[in-house]
XYZ file of C-alpha atoms in Angstrom:
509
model
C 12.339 185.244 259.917
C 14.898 188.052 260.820
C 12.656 191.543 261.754
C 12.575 194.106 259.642
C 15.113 196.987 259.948
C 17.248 194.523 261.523
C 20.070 194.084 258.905
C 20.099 197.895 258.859
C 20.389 198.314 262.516
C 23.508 195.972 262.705
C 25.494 197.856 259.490
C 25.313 200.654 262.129
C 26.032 199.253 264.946
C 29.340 201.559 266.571
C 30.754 202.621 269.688
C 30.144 206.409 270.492
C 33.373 206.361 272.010
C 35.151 203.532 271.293
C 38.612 204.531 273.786
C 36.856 203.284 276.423
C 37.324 199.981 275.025
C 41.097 200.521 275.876
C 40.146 199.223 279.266
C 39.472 195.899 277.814
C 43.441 195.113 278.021
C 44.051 195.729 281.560
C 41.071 193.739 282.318
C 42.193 191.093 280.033
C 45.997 190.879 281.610
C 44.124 190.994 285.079
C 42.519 188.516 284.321
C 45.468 186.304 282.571
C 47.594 186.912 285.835
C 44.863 185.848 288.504
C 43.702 182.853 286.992
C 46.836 181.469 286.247
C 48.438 182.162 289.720
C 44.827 180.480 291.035
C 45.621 177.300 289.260
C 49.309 176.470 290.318
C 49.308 174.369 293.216
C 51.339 175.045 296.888
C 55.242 173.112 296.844
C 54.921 169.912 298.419
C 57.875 168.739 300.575
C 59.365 165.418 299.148
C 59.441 163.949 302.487
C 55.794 163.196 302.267
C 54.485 159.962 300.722
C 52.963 160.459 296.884
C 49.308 159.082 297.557
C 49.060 161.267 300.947
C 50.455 164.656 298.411
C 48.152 163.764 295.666
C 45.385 163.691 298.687
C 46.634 167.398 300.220
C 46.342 169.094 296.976
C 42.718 170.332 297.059
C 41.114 172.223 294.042
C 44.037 170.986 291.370
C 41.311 171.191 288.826
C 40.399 174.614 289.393
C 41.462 175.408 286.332
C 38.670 173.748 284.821
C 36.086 175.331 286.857
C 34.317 178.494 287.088
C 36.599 181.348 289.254
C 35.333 184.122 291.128
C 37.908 186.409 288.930
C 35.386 185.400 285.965
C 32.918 186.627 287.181
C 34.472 189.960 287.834
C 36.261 190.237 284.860
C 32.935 189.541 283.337
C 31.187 192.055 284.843
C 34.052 194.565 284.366
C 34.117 194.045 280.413
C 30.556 195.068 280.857
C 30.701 198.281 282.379
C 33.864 199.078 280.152
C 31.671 198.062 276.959
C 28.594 200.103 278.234
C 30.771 203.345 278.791
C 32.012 202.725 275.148
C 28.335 203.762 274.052
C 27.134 200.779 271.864
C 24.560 202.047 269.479
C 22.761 201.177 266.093
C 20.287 204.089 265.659
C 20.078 207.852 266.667
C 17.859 210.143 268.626
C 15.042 211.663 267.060
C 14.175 215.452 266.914
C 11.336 215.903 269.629
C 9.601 217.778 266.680
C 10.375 215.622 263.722
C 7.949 212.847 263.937
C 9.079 209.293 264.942
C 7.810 207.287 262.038
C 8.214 208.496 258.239
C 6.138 211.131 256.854
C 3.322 209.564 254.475
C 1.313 210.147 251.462
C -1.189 208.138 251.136
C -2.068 207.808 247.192
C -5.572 206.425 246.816
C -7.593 205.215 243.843
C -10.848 206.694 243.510
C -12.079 204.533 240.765
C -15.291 202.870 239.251
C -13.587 199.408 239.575
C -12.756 200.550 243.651
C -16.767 200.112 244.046
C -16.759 196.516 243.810
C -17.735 194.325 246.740
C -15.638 191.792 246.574
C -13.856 193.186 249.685
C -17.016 194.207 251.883
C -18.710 196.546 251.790
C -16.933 197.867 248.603
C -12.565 198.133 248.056
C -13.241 201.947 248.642
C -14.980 202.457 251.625
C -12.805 199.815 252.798
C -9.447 201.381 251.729
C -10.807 203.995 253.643
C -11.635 202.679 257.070
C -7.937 200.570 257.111
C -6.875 204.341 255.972
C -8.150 205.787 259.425
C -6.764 202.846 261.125
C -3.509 203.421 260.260
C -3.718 206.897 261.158
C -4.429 206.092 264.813
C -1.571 203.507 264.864
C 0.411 205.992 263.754
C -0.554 209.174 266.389
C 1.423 212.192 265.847
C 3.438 211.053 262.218
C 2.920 213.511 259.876
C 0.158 211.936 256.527
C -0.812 213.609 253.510
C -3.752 211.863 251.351
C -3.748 212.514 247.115
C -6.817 210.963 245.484
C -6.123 210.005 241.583
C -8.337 207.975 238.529
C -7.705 209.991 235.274
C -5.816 212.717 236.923
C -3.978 213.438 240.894
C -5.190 215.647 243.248
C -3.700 216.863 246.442
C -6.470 216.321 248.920
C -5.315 217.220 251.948
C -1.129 218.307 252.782
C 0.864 216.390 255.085
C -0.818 217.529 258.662
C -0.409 214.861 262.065
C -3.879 215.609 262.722
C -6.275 212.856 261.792
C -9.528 215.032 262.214
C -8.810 217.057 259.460
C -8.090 214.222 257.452
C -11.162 212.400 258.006
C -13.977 214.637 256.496
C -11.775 214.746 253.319
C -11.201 211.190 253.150
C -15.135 210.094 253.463
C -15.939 212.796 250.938
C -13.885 210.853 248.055
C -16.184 208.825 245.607
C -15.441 208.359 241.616
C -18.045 211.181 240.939
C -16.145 214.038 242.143
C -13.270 212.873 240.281
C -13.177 215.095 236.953
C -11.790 212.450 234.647
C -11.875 208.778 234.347
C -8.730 206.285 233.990
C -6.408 205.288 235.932
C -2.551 207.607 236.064
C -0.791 206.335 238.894
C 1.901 208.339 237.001
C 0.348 211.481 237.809
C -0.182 210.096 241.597
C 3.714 209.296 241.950
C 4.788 212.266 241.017
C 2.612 214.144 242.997
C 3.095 212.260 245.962
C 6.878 212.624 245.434
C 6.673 216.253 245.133
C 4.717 216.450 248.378
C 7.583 214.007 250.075
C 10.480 216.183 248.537
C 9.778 219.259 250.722
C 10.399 217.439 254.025
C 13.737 217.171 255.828
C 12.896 212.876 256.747
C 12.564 211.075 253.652
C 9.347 209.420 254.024
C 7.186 206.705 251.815
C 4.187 206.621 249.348
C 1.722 204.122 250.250
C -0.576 203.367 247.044
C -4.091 201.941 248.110
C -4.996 200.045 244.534
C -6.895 197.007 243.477
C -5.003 196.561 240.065
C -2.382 198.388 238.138
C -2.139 198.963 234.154
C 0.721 197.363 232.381
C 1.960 200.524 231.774
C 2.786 201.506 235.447
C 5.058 198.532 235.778
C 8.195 200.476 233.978
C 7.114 203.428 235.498
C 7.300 201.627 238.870
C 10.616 200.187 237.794
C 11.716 203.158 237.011
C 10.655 204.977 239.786
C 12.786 202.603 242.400
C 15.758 202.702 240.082
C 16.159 206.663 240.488
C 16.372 206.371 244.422
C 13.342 208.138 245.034
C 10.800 207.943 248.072
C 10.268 203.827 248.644
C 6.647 203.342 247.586
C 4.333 200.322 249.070
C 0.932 198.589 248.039
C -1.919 198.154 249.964
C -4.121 195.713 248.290
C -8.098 196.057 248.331
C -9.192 193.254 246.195
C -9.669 189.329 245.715
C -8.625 189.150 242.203
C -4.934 187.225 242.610
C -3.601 187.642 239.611
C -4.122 191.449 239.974
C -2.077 190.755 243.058
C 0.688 188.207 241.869
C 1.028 191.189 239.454
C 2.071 193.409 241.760
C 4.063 191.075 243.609
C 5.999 190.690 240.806
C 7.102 193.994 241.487
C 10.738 194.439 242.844
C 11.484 196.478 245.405
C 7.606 197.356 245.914
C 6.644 194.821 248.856
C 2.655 194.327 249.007
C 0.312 193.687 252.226
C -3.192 192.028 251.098
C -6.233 193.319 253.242
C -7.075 191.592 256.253
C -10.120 191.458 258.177
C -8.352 192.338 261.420
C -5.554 194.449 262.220
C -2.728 192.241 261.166
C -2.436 194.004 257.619
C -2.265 197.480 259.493
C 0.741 196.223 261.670
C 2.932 195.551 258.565
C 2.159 198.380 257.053
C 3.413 200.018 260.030
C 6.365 198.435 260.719
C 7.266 198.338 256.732
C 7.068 202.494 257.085
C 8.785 202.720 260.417
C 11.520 200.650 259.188
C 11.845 203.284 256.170
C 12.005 206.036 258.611
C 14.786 204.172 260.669
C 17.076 203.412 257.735
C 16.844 207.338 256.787
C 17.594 208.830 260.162
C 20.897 206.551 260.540
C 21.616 208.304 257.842
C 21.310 211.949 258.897
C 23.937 212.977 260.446
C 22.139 215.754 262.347
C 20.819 213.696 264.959
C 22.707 212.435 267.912
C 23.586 208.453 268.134
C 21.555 207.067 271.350
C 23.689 205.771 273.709
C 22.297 202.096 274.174
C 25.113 200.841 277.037
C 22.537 201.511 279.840
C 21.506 197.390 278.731
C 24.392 195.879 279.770
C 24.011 197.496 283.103
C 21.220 194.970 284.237
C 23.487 191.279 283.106
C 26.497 193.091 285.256
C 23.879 193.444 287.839
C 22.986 189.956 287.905
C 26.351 188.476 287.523
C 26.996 190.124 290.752
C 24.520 188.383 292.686
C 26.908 185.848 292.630
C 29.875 187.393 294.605
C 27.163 186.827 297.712
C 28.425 183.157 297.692
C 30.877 182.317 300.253
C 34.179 182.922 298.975
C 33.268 184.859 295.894
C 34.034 188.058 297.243
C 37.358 190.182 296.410
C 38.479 193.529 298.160
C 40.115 194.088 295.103
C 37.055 193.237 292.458
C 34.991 195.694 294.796
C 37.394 198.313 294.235
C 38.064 198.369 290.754
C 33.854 197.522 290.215
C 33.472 200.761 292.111
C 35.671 202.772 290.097
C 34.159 201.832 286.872
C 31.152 202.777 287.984
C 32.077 206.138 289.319
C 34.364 206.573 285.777
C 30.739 205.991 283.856
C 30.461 209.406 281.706
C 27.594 210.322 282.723
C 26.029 212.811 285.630
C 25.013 210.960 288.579
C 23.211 211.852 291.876
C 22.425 209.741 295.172
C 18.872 210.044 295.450
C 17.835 207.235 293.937
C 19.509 203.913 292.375
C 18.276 204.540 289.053
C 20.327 207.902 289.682
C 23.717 206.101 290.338
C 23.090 205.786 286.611
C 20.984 207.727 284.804
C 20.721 211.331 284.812
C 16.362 212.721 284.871
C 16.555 213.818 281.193
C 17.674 209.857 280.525
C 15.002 208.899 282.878
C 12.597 210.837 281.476
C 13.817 209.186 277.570
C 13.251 205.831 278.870
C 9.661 207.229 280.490
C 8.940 208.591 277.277
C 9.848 205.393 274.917
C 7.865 203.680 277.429
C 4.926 205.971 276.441
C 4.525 207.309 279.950
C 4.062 210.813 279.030
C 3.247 212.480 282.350
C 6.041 210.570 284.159
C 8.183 211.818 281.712
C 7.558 215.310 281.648
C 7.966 215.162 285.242
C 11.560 213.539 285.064
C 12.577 215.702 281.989
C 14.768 219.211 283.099
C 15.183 219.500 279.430
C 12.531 222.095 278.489
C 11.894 220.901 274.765
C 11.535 217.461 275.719
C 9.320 218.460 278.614
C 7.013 220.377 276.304
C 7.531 217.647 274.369
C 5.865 215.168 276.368
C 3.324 217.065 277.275
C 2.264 217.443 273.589
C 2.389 213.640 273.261
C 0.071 213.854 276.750
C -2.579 216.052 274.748
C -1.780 218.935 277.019
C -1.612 221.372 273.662
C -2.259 224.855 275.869
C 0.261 223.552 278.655
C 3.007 222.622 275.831
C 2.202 225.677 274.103
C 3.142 227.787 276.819
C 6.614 226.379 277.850
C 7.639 226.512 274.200
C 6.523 230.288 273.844
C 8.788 231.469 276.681
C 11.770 229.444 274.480
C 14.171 231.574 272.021
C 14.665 228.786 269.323
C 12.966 228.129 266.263
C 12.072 224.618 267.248
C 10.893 226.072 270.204
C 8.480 228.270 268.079
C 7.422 225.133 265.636
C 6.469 223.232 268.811
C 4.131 225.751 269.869
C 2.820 226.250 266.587
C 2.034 222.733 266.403
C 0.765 222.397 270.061
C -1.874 225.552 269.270
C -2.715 223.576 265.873
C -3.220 220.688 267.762
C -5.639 222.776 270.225
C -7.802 224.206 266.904
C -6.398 227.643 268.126
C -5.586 228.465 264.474
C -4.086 231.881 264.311
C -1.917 231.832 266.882
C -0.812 228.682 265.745
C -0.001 231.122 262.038
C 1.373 233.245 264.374
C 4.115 230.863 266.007
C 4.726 229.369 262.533
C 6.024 232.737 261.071
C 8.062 233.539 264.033
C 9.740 230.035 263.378
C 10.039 231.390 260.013
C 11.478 234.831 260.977
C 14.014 233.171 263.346
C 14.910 230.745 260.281
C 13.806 231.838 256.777
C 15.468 228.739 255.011
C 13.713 225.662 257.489
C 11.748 224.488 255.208
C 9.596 221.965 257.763
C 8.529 225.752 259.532
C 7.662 227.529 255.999
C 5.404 223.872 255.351
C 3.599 224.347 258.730
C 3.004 227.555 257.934
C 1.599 227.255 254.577
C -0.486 224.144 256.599
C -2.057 226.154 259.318
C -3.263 228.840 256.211
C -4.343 225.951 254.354
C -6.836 224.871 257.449
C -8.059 228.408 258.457
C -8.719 228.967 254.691
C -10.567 225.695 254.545
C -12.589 226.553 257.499
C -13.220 230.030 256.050
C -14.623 228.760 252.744
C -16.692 225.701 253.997
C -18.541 228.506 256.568
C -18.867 231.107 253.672
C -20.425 228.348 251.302
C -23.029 226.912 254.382
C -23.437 230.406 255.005
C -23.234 230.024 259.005
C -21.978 233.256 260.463
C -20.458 232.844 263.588
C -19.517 229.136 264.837
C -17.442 227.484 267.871
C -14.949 226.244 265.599
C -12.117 225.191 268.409
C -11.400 224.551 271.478
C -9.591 228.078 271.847
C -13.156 229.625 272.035
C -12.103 231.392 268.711
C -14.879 233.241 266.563
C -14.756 234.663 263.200
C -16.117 237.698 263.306
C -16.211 238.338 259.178
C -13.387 239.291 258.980
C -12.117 240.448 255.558
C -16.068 240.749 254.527
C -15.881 236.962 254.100
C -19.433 234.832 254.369
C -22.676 236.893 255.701
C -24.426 237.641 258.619
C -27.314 235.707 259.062
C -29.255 234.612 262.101
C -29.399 231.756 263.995
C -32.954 230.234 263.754
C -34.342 229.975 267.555
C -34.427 226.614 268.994
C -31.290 225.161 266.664
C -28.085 225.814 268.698
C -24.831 226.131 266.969
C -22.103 223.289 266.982
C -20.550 223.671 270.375
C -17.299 221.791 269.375
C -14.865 221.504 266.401
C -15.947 217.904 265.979
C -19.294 218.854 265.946
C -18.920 221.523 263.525
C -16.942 219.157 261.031
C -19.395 216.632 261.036
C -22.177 219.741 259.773
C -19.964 220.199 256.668
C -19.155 216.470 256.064
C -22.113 215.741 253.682
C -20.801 218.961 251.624
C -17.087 217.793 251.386
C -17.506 215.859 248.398
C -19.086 218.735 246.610
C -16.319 220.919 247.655
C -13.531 218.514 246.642
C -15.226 218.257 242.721
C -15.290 221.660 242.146
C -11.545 221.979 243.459
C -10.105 218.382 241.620
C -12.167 220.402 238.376
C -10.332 223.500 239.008
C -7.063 222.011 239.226
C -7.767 219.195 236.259
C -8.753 222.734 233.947
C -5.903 224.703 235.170
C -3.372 221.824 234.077
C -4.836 221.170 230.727
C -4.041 224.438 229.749
């Protein structure tokens, strides 16, 4: 079965700088003149008898056999090709997440309640819907519940925990109208998906679909819009040859272990990967550091007795002191990579802290030590930074933390510094969107004060918001943000059926 991504990968497979590859000629005539000369035997003197010059002429089959100028011709093309700069996919932004942003489009239906898939297709959709949120740490997700009519439940955010309360408060009672418009979900979720500078993908969470979604499925893949997958919660399998029928829509049953969330994954990340080798604002990655290693152990082989050439060692040294890149001497791994490559193959690795030690790069260091979880450390190196990235990494290192105005306050200096990014303007709007949340869910359980982060932040009614009240003695207040959600979670589903019957209202008329 060839991976996924793959045939994508190879259409852009290129050479970042494909002179190098002149070198291939020289090292192609070198190796024409050597082995030829290698093969033609010494003039024997006719004096001497046939059998006994047949006998003298040792090696007359060398031509047939494996030459030490292979070998170094061999591990010269290699060098020469990895200084070309083979690649097939580019570099990231450090702040633009490395899978595909996500909206998650989730039926909140009567028929969902059935228990065919235990304990019911809902509160299963659910639980696989918090799985793939941790196998996907740090991608951005947005979640839209829909039956009758689509709702926005919570904006694309990388932050599971705010997800979560949301997400368990969804049942078909706080939806404000029966049916099923998967319509009204696609073109909400494709709204949501059109405001972000990665194109990213619509995952739909269903147990059947009307006949009248299939054209506008159809039509929805025809236009070139956002690629949209199915997660299936049910048994029923003509509901799901149905869907399969679908072109261009490819559909992962439910599994009872983790297999189904894998595919899902690596069905998104492959979306993600066939966008950014198409965005030609990120940097190809230079890939040739692979063909280091086989030129490495081709060499091994020049330890054999008469293997070794003063002249291969000379020209091997030379192409590795041509490589374009920095190099130091205290270290091997420096004789080829610089610390900011280091540190990239650290980071792929997943090794945060080793690579925001290697990293002199001061985005990618902060970088890393976001992906570490140190928010307040990352925060701080971005601050002192003049860029607008700079500003949207410490916006989203302080959101991370639960320090949520100054994370509104590093979002609008990304937007002063930038008025037209539109990823810093959706943060922004974001990091409102929480506080406000927060704001309203304390004013409506009427709690005062409460540790709401771990920035030791209080609201101190501000704006005459909520009311006073005291705390009753012997019941301490939540001491963590955690803590504090979980006190509201039993009042989220109330919460979202008076906003989905706000919204439905406000639409009808």
């Amino acid at each position: 079965m060839i991976p996924d991504g793959f045939v994508d990968s190879f259409s852009a497979f290129h050479f970042i700088r494909p002179l190098w590859l002149l070198f291939l000629f020289p090292v192609g005539i070198l190796w024409w003149s050597v082995r030829g000369s290698a093969g033609r035997s010494a003039s024997i003197p006719s004096s001497i008898a046939p059998h006994l010059a047949k006998a003298l002429q040792v090696g007359s089959e060398s031509r047939q056999r494996i030459q030490p100028v292979d070998s170094a011709v061999l591990v010269l093309s290699l060098l020469v090709l990895a200084a070309a700069g083979p690649t097939w996919s580019r570099i990231p932004n450090p702040l633009v997440s490395d899978t595909a942003p996500l909206v998650v489009a989730l039926k909140v239906t009567k028929s969902m309640m059935q228990v065919d898939v235990a304990p019911n297709r809902l509160e299963r959709s659910k639980q696989k819907v918090l799985d793939l949120l941790d196998e996907r740490t740090g991608a951005k997700t947005a979640l839209v519940a829909y039956a009758g009519t689509a709702h926005q439940v919570v904006p694309l955010t990388e932050d599971p925990a705010v997800l979560k309360p949301f997400l368990e408060g969804l049942d078909p009672s706080v939806m404000p109208k029966a049916g099923t418009s998967l319509k009204a979900a696609l073109n909400l979720a494709q709204d949501i998906l059109s405001s972000q500078d990665v194109p990213g993908a619509i995952l739909f969470m269903v147990d059947e679909i009307a006949d009248a979604d299939t054209a506008v499925l159809s039509q929805h893949v025809q236009s070139g819009n956002s690629p949209a997958l199915f997660w299936f919660a049910s048994r029923d399998q003509q509901s799901k040859s149905k869907l399969s029928a679908l072109p261009g829509y490819p559909v992962v049953e439910m599994t009872p272990d983790s297999k189904d969330v894998e595919q899902i994954s690596r069905n998104i990340n492959a979306v993600y990967q066939a966008a950014l080798a198409n965005d030609e604002r990120q940097k190809w990655k230079d890939q040739g550091r692979f063909l280091v290693f086989p030129a490495a152990l081709i060499m091994l082989f020049w330890f054999r007795r008469g293997w070794t050439m003063q002249w291969a060692a000379i020209l091997l040294s030379a192409g590795v002191f041509l490589q374009p890149s920095e190099v130091r001497a205290d270290g091997w791994k420096d004789w080829f990579f610089t610390p900011d490559q280091q540190g990239r193959m650290a980071f792929e690795d997943k090794q945060y802290e080793k690579a925001a030690d290697l990293f002199q790069d001061p985005m990618w260091k902060a970088f890393s030590l976001y992906r570490l979880g140190k928010y307040e450390d990352a925060a701080e190196l971005y601050s002192w930074q003049e860029s607008t990235d700079a500003a949207m990494g410490e916006g989203m290192s302080l959101l991370r933390s639960r320090a949520y105005r100054p994370a509104i306050a590093a979002f609008e200096k990304a937007v002063a510094r930038d008025p037209n990014n539109k990823a810093a303007q959706h943060n922004l709007e974001l990091a409102r969107y929480i506080l406000d949340y927060i704001e309203t869910t304390r004013e409506q359980s009427d709690t005062g004060e409460s540790g709401i982060g771990a920035d030791d932040v209080a609201f101190d009614n501000e704006a005459g918001r909520g009311t006073q009240t005291q705390q009753p003695t012997g019941e301490a207040l939540p001491e963590t943000a955690e803590q504090w959600m979980r006190t509201v979670d039993t009042r989220t589903g109330d919460f979202l059926k008076t906003r989905f019957a706000l919204e439905a209202a406000g639409s009808s008329q």
